[in-house]
Structures are given as structure tokens and as C-alpha cells.
Short mmCIF file of C-alpha atoms and ligand atoms in Angstrom, two decimals:
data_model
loop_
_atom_site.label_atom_id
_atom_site.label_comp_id
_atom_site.label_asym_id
_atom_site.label_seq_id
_atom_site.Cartn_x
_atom_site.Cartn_y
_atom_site.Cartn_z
CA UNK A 1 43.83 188.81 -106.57
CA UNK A 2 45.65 189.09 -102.77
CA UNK A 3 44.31 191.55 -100.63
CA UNK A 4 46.49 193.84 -98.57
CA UNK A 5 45.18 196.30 -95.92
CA UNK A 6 46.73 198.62 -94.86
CA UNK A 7 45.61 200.37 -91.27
CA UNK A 8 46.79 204.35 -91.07
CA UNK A 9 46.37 206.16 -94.20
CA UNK A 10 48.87 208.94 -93.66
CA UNK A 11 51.85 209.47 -94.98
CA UNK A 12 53.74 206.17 -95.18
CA UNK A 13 50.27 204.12 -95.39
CA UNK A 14 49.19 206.15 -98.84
CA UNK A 15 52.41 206.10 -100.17
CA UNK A 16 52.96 202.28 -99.43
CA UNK A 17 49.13 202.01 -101.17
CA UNK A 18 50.61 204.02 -104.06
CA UNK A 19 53.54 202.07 -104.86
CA UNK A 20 51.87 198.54 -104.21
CA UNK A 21 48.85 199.63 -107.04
CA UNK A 22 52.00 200.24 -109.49
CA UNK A 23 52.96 197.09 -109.09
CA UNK A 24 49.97 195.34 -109.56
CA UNK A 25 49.86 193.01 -106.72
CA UNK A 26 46.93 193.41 -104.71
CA UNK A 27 43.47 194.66 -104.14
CA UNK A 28 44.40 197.39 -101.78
CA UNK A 29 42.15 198.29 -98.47
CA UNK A 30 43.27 201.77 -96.51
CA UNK A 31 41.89 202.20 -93.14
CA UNK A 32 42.19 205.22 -90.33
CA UNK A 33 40.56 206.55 -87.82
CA UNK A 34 40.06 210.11 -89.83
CA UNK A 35 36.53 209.94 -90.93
CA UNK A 36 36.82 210.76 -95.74
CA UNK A 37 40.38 210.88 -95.91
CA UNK A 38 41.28 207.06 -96.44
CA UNK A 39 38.01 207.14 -98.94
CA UNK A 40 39.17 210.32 -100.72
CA UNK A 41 42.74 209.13 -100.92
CA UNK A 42 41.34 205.27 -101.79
CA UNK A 43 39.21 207.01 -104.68
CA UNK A 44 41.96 209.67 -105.90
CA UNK A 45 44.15 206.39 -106.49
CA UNK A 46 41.26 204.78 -108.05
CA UNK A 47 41.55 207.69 -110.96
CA UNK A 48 45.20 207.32 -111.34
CA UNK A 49 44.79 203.19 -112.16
CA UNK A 50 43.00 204.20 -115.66
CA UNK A 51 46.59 206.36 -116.12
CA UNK A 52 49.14 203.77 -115.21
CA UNK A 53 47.04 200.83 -116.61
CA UNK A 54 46.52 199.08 -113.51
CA UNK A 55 43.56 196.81 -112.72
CA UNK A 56 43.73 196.55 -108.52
CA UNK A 57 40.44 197.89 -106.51
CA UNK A 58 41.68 200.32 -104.25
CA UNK A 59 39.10 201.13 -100.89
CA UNK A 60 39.11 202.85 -98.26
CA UNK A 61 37.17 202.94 -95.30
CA UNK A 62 36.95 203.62 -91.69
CA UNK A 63 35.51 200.09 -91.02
CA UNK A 64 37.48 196.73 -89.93
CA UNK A 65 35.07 194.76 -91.83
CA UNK A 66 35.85 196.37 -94.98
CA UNK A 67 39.25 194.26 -94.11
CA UNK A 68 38.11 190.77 -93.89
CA UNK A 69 40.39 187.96 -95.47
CA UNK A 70 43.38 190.02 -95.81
CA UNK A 71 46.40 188.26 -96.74
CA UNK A 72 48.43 190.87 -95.60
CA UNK A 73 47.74 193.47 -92.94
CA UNK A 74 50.31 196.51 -92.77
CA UNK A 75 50.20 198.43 -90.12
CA UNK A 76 51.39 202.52 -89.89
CA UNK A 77 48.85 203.72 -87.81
CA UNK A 78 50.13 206.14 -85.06
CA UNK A 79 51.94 209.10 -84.74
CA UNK A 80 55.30 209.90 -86.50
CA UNK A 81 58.28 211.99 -84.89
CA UNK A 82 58.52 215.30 -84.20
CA UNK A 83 62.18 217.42 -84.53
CA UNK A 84 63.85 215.99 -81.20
CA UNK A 85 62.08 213.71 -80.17
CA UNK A 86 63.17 209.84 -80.71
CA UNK A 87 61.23 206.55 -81.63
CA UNK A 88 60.78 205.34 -78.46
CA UNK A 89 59.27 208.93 -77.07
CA UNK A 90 56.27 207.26 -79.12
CA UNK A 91 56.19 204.09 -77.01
CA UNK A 92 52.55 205.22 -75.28
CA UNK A 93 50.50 206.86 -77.73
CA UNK A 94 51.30 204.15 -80.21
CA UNK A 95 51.09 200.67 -78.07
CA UNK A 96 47.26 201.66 -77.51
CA UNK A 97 46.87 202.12 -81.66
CA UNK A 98 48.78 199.45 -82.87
CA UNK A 99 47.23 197.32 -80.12
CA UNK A 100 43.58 197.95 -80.89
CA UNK A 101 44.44 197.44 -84.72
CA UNK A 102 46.23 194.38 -84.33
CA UNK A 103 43.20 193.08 -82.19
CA UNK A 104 40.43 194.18 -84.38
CA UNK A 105 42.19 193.11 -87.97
CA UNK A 106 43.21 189.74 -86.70
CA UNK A 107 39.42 188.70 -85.98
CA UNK A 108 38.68 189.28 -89.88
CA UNK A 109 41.66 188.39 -91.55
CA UNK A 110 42.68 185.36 -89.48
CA UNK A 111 44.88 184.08 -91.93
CA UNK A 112 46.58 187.40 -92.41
CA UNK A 113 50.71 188.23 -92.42
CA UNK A 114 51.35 191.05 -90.08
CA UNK A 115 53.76 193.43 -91.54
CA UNK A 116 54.24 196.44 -88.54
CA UNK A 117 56.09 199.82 -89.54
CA UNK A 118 54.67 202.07 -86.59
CA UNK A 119 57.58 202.98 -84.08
CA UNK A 120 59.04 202.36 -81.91
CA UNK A 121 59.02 199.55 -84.54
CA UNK A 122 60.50 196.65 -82.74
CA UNK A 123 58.61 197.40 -79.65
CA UNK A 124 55.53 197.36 -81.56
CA UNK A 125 56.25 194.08 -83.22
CA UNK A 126 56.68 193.02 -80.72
CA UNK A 127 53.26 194.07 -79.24
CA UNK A 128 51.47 192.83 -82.41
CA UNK A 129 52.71 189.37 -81.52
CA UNK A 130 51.67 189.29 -78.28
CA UNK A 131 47.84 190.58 -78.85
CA UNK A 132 47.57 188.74 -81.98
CA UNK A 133 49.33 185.31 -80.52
CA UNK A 134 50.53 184.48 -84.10
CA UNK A 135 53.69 182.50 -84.30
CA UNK A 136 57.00 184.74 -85.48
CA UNK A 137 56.37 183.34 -89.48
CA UNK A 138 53.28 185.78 -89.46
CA UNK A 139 54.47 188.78 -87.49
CA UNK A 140 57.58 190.69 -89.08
CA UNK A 141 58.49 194.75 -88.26
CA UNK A 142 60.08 197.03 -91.44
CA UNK A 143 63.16 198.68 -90.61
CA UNK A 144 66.58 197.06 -91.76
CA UNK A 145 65.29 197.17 -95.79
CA UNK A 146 65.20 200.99 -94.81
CA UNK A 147 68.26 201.77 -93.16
CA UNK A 148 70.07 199.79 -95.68
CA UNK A 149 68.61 201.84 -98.12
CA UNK A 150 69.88 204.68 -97.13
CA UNK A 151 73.16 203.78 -95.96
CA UNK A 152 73.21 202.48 -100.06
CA UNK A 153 72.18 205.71 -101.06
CA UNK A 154 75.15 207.51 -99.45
CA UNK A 155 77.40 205.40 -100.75
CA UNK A 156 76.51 205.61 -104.34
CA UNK A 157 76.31 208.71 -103.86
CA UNK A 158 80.10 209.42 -102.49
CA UNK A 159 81.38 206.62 -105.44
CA UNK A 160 79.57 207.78 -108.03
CA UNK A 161 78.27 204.15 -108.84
CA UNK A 162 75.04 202.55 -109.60
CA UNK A 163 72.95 201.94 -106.77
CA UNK A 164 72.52 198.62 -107.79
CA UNK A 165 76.25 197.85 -107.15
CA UNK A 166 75.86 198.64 -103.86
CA UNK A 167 74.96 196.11 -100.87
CA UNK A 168 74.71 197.35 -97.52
CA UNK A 169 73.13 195.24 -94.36
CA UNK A 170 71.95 197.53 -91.72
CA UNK A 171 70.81 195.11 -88.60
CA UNK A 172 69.80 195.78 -84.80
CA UNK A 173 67.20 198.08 -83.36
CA UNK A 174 65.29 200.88 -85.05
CA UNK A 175 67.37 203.28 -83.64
CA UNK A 176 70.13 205.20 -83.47
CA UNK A 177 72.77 202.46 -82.26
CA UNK A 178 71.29 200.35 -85.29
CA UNK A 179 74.47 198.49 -86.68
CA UNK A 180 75.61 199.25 -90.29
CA UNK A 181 77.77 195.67 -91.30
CA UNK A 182 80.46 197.64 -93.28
CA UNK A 183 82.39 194.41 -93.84
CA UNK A 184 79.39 192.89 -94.83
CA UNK A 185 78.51 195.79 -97.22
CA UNK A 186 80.37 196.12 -100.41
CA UNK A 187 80.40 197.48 -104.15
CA UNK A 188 80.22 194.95 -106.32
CA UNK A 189 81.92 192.30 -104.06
CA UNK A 190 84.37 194.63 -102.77
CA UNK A 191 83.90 195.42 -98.99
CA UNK A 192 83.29 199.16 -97.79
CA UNK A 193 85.72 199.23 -95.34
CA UNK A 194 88.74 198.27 -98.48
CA UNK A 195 86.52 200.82 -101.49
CA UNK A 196 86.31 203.63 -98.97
CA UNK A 197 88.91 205.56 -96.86
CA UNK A 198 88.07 204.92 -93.25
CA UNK A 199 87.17 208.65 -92.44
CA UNK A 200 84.22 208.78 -95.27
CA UNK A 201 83.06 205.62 -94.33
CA UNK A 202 82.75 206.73 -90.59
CA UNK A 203 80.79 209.60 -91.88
CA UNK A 204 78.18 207.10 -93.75
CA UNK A 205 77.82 205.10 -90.75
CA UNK A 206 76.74 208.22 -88.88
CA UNK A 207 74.30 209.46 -91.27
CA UNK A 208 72.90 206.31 -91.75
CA UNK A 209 72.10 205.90 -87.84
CA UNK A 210 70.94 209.25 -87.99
CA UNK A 211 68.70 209.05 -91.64
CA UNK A 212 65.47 209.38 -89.92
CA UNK A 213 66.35 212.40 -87.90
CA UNK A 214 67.68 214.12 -90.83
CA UNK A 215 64.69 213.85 -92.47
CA UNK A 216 62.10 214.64 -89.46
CA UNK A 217 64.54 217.67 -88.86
CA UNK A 218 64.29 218.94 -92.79
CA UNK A 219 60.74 218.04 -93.17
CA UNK A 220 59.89 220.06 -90.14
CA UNK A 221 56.29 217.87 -89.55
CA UNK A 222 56.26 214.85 -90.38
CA UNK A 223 58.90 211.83 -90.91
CA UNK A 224 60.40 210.02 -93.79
CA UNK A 225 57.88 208.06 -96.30
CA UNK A 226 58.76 207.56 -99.58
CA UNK A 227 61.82 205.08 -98.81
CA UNK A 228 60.17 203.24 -95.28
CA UNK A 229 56.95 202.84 -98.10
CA UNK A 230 59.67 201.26 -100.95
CA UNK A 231 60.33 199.09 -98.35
CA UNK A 232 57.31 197.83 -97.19
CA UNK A 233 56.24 197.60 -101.01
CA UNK A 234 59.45 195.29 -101.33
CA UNK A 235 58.31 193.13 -98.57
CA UNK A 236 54.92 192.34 -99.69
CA UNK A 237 56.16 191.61 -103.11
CA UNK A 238 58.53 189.11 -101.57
CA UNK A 239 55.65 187.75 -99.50
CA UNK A 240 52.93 187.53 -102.24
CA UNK A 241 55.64 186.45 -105.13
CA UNK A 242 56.75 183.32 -102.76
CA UNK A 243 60.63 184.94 -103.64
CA UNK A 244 62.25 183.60 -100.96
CA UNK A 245 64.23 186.97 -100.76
CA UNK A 246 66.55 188.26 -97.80
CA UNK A 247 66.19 191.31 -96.35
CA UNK A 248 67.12 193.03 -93.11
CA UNK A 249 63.83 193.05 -91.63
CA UNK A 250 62.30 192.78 -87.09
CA UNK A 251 62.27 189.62 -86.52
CA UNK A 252 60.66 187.67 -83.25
CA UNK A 253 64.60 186.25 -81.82
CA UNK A 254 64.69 182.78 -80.36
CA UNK A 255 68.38 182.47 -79.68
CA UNK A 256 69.47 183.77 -83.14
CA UNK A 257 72.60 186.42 -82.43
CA UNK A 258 72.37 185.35 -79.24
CA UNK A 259 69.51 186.89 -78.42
CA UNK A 260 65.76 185.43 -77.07
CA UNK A 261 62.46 187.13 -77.01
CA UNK A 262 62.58 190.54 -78.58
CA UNK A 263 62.24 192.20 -81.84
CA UNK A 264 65.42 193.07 -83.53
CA UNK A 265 66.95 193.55 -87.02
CA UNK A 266 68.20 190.60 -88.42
CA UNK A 267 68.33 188.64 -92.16
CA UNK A 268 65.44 186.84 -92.90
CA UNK A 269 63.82 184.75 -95.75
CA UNK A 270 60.42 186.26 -96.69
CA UNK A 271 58.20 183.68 -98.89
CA UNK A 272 54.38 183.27 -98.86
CA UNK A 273 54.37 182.06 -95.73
CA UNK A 274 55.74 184.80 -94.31
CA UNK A 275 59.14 184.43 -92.52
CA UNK A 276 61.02 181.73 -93.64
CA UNK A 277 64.06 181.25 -91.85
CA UNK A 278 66.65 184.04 -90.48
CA UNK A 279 69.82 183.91 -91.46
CA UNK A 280 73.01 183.66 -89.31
CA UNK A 281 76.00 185.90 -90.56
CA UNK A 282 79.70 184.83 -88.72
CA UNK A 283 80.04 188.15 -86.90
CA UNK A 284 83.41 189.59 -85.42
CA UNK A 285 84.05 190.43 -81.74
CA UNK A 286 83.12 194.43 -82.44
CA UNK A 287 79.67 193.54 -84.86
CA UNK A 288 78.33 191.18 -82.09
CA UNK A 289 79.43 193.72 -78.84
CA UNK A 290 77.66 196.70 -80.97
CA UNK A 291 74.28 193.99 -81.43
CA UNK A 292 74.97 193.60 -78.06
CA UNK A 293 74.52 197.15 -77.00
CA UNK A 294 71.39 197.75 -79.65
CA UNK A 295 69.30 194.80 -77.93
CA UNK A 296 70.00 195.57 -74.73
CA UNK A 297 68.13 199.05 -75.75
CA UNK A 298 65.38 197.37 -77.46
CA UNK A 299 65.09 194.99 -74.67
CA UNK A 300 64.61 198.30 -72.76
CA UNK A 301 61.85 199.66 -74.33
CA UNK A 302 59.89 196.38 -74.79
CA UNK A 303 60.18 195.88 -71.22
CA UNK A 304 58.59 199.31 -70.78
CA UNK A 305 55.26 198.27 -73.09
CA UNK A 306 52.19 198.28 -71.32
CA UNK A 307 51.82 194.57 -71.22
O1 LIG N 401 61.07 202.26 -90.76
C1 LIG N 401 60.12 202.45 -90.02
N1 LIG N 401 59.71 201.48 -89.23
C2 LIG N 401 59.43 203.75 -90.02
C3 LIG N 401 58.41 203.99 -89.04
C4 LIG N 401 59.58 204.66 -91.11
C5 LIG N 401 58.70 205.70 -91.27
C6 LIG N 401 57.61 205.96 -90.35
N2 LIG N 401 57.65 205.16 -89.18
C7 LIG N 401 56.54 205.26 -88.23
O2 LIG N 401 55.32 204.89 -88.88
C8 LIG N 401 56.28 206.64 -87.69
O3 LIG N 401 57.18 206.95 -86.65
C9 LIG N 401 54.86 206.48 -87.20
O4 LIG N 401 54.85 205.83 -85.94
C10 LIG N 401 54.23 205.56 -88.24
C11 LIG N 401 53.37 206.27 -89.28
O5 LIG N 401 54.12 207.28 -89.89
P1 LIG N 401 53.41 208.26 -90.96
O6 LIG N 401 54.45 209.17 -91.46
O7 LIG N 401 52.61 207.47 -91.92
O8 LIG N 401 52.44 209.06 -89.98
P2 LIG N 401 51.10 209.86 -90.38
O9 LIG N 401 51.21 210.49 -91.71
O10 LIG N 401 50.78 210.73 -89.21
O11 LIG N 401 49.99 208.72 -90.49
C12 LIG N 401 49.55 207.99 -89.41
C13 LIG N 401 48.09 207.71 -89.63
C14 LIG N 401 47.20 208.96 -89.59
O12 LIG N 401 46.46 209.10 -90.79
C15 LIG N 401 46.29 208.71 -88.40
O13 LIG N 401 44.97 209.25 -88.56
C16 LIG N 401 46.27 207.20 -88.36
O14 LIG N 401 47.61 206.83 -88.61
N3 LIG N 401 45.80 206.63 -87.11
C17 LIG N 401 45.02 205.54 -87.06
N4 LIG N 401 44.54 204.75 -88.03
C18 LIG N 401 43.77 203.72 -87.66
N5 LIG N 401 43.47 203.44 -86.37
C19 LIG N 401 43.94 204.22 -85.37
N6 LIG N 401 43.65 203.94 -84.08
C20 LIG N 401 44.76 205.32 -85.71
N7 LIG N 401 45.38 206.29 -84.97
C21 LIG N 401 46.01 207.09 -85.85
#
């Protein structure tokens, strides 16, 4: 059996621990800081396994070598958002967390695919490349799989279709000038911007860039974790299957979209060794000017790390 850890066991750590026992994939580890809750939560899913009739081990722990000889290492530790504030408000607090758990889980689980989700998330992939000194196949950042999801959401929603008729390619930063591909997108072949009248399509494009706000600002304390979780589940999967599947994941940029040397959302290939190649879409004037404008932000912030 793989073994996954997964460092944070809050909101989006659990939940991605939940879903990956479902599945049947992995002995699971969950690690924090918070001294009982990762074992209570580790044990609670424990119980539940005899339920769904699933035969993983599921730990938890406050100790790295609990980790050792991971294949995959997720990391959510830090803090979430609070109503108004943005990603990269984060940027302090979390480069010292995801820092010391990059540092302390690599010296276990050498061999170990880094999977980061803690924001500002291309920032801190970016981070958990440098302290680890892994090549970009072994360091990858969740976002795209999650704005993509949403911005699929809305649209089945507004057509009334399946969601599985609906492809949607969110790419660029974790933030709010992330760039939804609406002539990439489509329902069942047919692009967005011919199925949908111009206005409502606008409006999706907005409320995808905004999905995580909504969500902070409904939940009140807190952010998102049931979807950002789905998505990390479907990366591992793709990881520890070998499927060769494409996603919209933070990816390490060496000239790809004309961009070198930060983090940013972007196809790739995931496969059991991690990321195996990124793919190039032919972009138009507009798509590559807003890319443009999202990396010089995330360029930004990772020049602002603590490095
Ligand atoms: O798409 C995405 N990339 C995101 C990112 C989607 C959702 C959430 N996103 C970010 O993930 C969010 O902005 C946060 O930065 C992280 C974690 O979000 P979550 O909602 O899981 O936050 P919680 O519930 O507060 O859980 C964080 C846990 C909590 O239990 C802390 O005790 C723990 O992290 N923590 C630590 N664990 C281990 N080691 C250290 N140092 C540590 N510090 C805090």
C-alpha cells in the first residue's frame, strides 16, 4: 500500500484524508502542530473504514517520524483566510510553516512527491522547491483543478447540464486575476463563449475569480474545503494510478507561456513520477496579455518570500 501524509489536519487536510480513505489508495498519515486532534480525527476515520469497507490505516500524530517513506507528502498546514483579507495577506505566517514542514518531511520521506495547497499557493510552491531542492517533477501546487471546478459548477448550473459535459480550464495565479480559458472551455465540444450569451458568461468568469471569497465571506471563519480537498484527492489518484491525466495544476515554469522561474497555473501531465510534462495550449493575443498580468502578480509575491 502507498503512503500519503498529509501535514495540517484542519479543514482541507481531514477532508482530503477523508476522501483519499474512500478511495482506497493509501495508508493515510495526518500531522499538525495541535497536540490529540490529528490522533482523534486519524482514529474517528479509523471507525468509519469498518462502515465504508475500506482497508487503509489511517494515523495521526504530531511526530515527523511517524511520516517516514511517504510517497506523497501534502501539505495544508497554515492559516486559511479571513473575510477581506486575500491569499497573499498570508505570505508571512505561512512561508515559516510550510518551510519548516517541507524541511522536516523531506529528511524522512526522501523519495516523496510534494503536493502544496497552503496559500498563497504558488508562492509557497514555490518555497517548497527551494528548501526541499527537488527538481519541478516532484514539487506541484493545487489550484487550477479547483478553480476549474467551480467555474464548471456555475456553468452546469446556468445550462442545466451534467457536470460531466462541462470542461472548463482555469490557468494563472491563485488569485483573483486567475484566467478562466472560455474558448478553451466548452459543453460537450461546444465552446462557452458560442453556448452562452456573452453577458452570463462575463458573470461566470467573475464568480469564478472570486469562488474563494464567496465562500470565506459565507462561511464567516474559515475557507473553502470540500472542493480544494476533491482536488487534491484527484491529484494523488492521478499520481499513485500512473494516469497520465491533465489537470490545471502550479507548476515550476521554465519558459513555458513565456514565463521562467515562478509558480503558476498551467496544464500538466501527472503520472507516478509526478509531473510529467506541461502542456502548451495556442493562446490568443487577450489569453496570453491576461497570463501576462497574473504572473507578473505572482512574480510579485514570490519576490516578497523570505528567501
Ligand atoms: O486551492 C488552494 N490552494 C486552497 C488553499 C484551497 C483551500 C485552502 N487553501 C489554503 O490551505 C488556506 O488558505 C490555508 O493556507 C491552507 C489550509 O486551509 P484549511 O482550511 O485546511 O485551514 P485550517 O483548517 O486552519 O487548517 C490548517 C491546519 C491547522 O490544523 C493548524 O493547526 C495546522 O494547519 N498547522 C500546522 N500543522 C503542522 N505544522 C505546523 N507548523 C502547522 N501550523 C499550523
Amino acid at each position: 500500500m502507498a503512503k500519503v501524509t498529509i501535514i495540517g489536519a484542519g479543514q482541507t487536510g481531514a477532508t482530503t484524508a477523508h476522501w483519499l480513505a474512500e478511495r482506497q489508495l493509501a495508508d493515510l498519515v495526518l500531522i499538525d502542530i495541535v497536540e490529540g486532534m490529528p490522533q482523534g480525527k486519524a482514529l474517528d476515520l479509523t471507525e468509519a473504514m469498518p462502515v465504508i469497507g475500506s482497508d487503509v490505516r489511517v494515523i495521526g500524530t504530531n511526530d515527523y517520524s511517524d511520516t517516514a517513506g511517504s510517497d506523497i507528502v501534502i501539505i495544508t498546514a497554515g492559516l486559511a483566510r479571513k473575510p477581506g483579507m486575500s491569499r497573499d495577506d498570508l505570505l508571512a505566517a505561512n512561508s515559516k510553516i510550510v518551510g519548516e514542514a517541507v524541511e522536516k518531511s523531506i529528511k524522512v520521506s526522501p523519495d516523496a512527491i510534494f503536493i502544496i495547497l497552503t496559500n498563497p499557493l504558488d508562492a509557497m510552491a514555490y518555497l517548497a522547491k527551494k528548501v526541499s531542492g527537488l527538481p519541478r517533477e516532484r514539487v506541484v501546487g493545487q489550484a487550477g483543478i479547483l478553480d476549474s471546478a467551480r467555474m464548471q459548477a456555475f456553468v452546469a448550473m446556468e445550462l442545466g447540464v451534467s457536470v460531466d459535459n462541462v470542461n472548463c480550464y482555469v490557468l494563472g495565479g491563485h488569485g483573483d486575476d486567475m484566467v478562466p480559458l472560455t474558448r478553451h472551455s466548452n459543453v460537450a465540444g461546444i465552446p462557452l463563449d458560442v453556448i452562452l450569451p456573452s453577458d452570463r458568461l462575463k458573470a461566470i468568469v467573475e464568480r469564478t475569480r472570486k469562488g474563494g471569497g464567496e465562500i470565506v465571506s459565507l462561511l464567516k471563519s474559515g475557507s473553502a474545503f470540500y472542493a480544494p480537498s476533491a482536488a487534491l484527492m484527484q491529484m494523488v489518484e492521478a499520481i499513485l494510478l500512473d494516469r497520465h491525466l491533465i489537470v490545471p495544476a502550479s507548476a515550476y515554469l521554465e519558459g513555458e507561456y513565456g514565463q521562467e522561474g515562478i509558480y503558476f497555473g498551467v496544464p500538466v501531465q501527472l503520472g507516478r513520477g509526478g509531473l510529467e510534462k506541461i502542456i502548451q495550449y495556442q493562446l490568443n493575443d487577450e489569453e496570453n496579455g491576461e497570463l501576462e498580468r497574473s504572473a507578473n502578480h505572482v512574480r510579485e509575491v514570490i519576490e516578497s518570500l523570505p528567501l
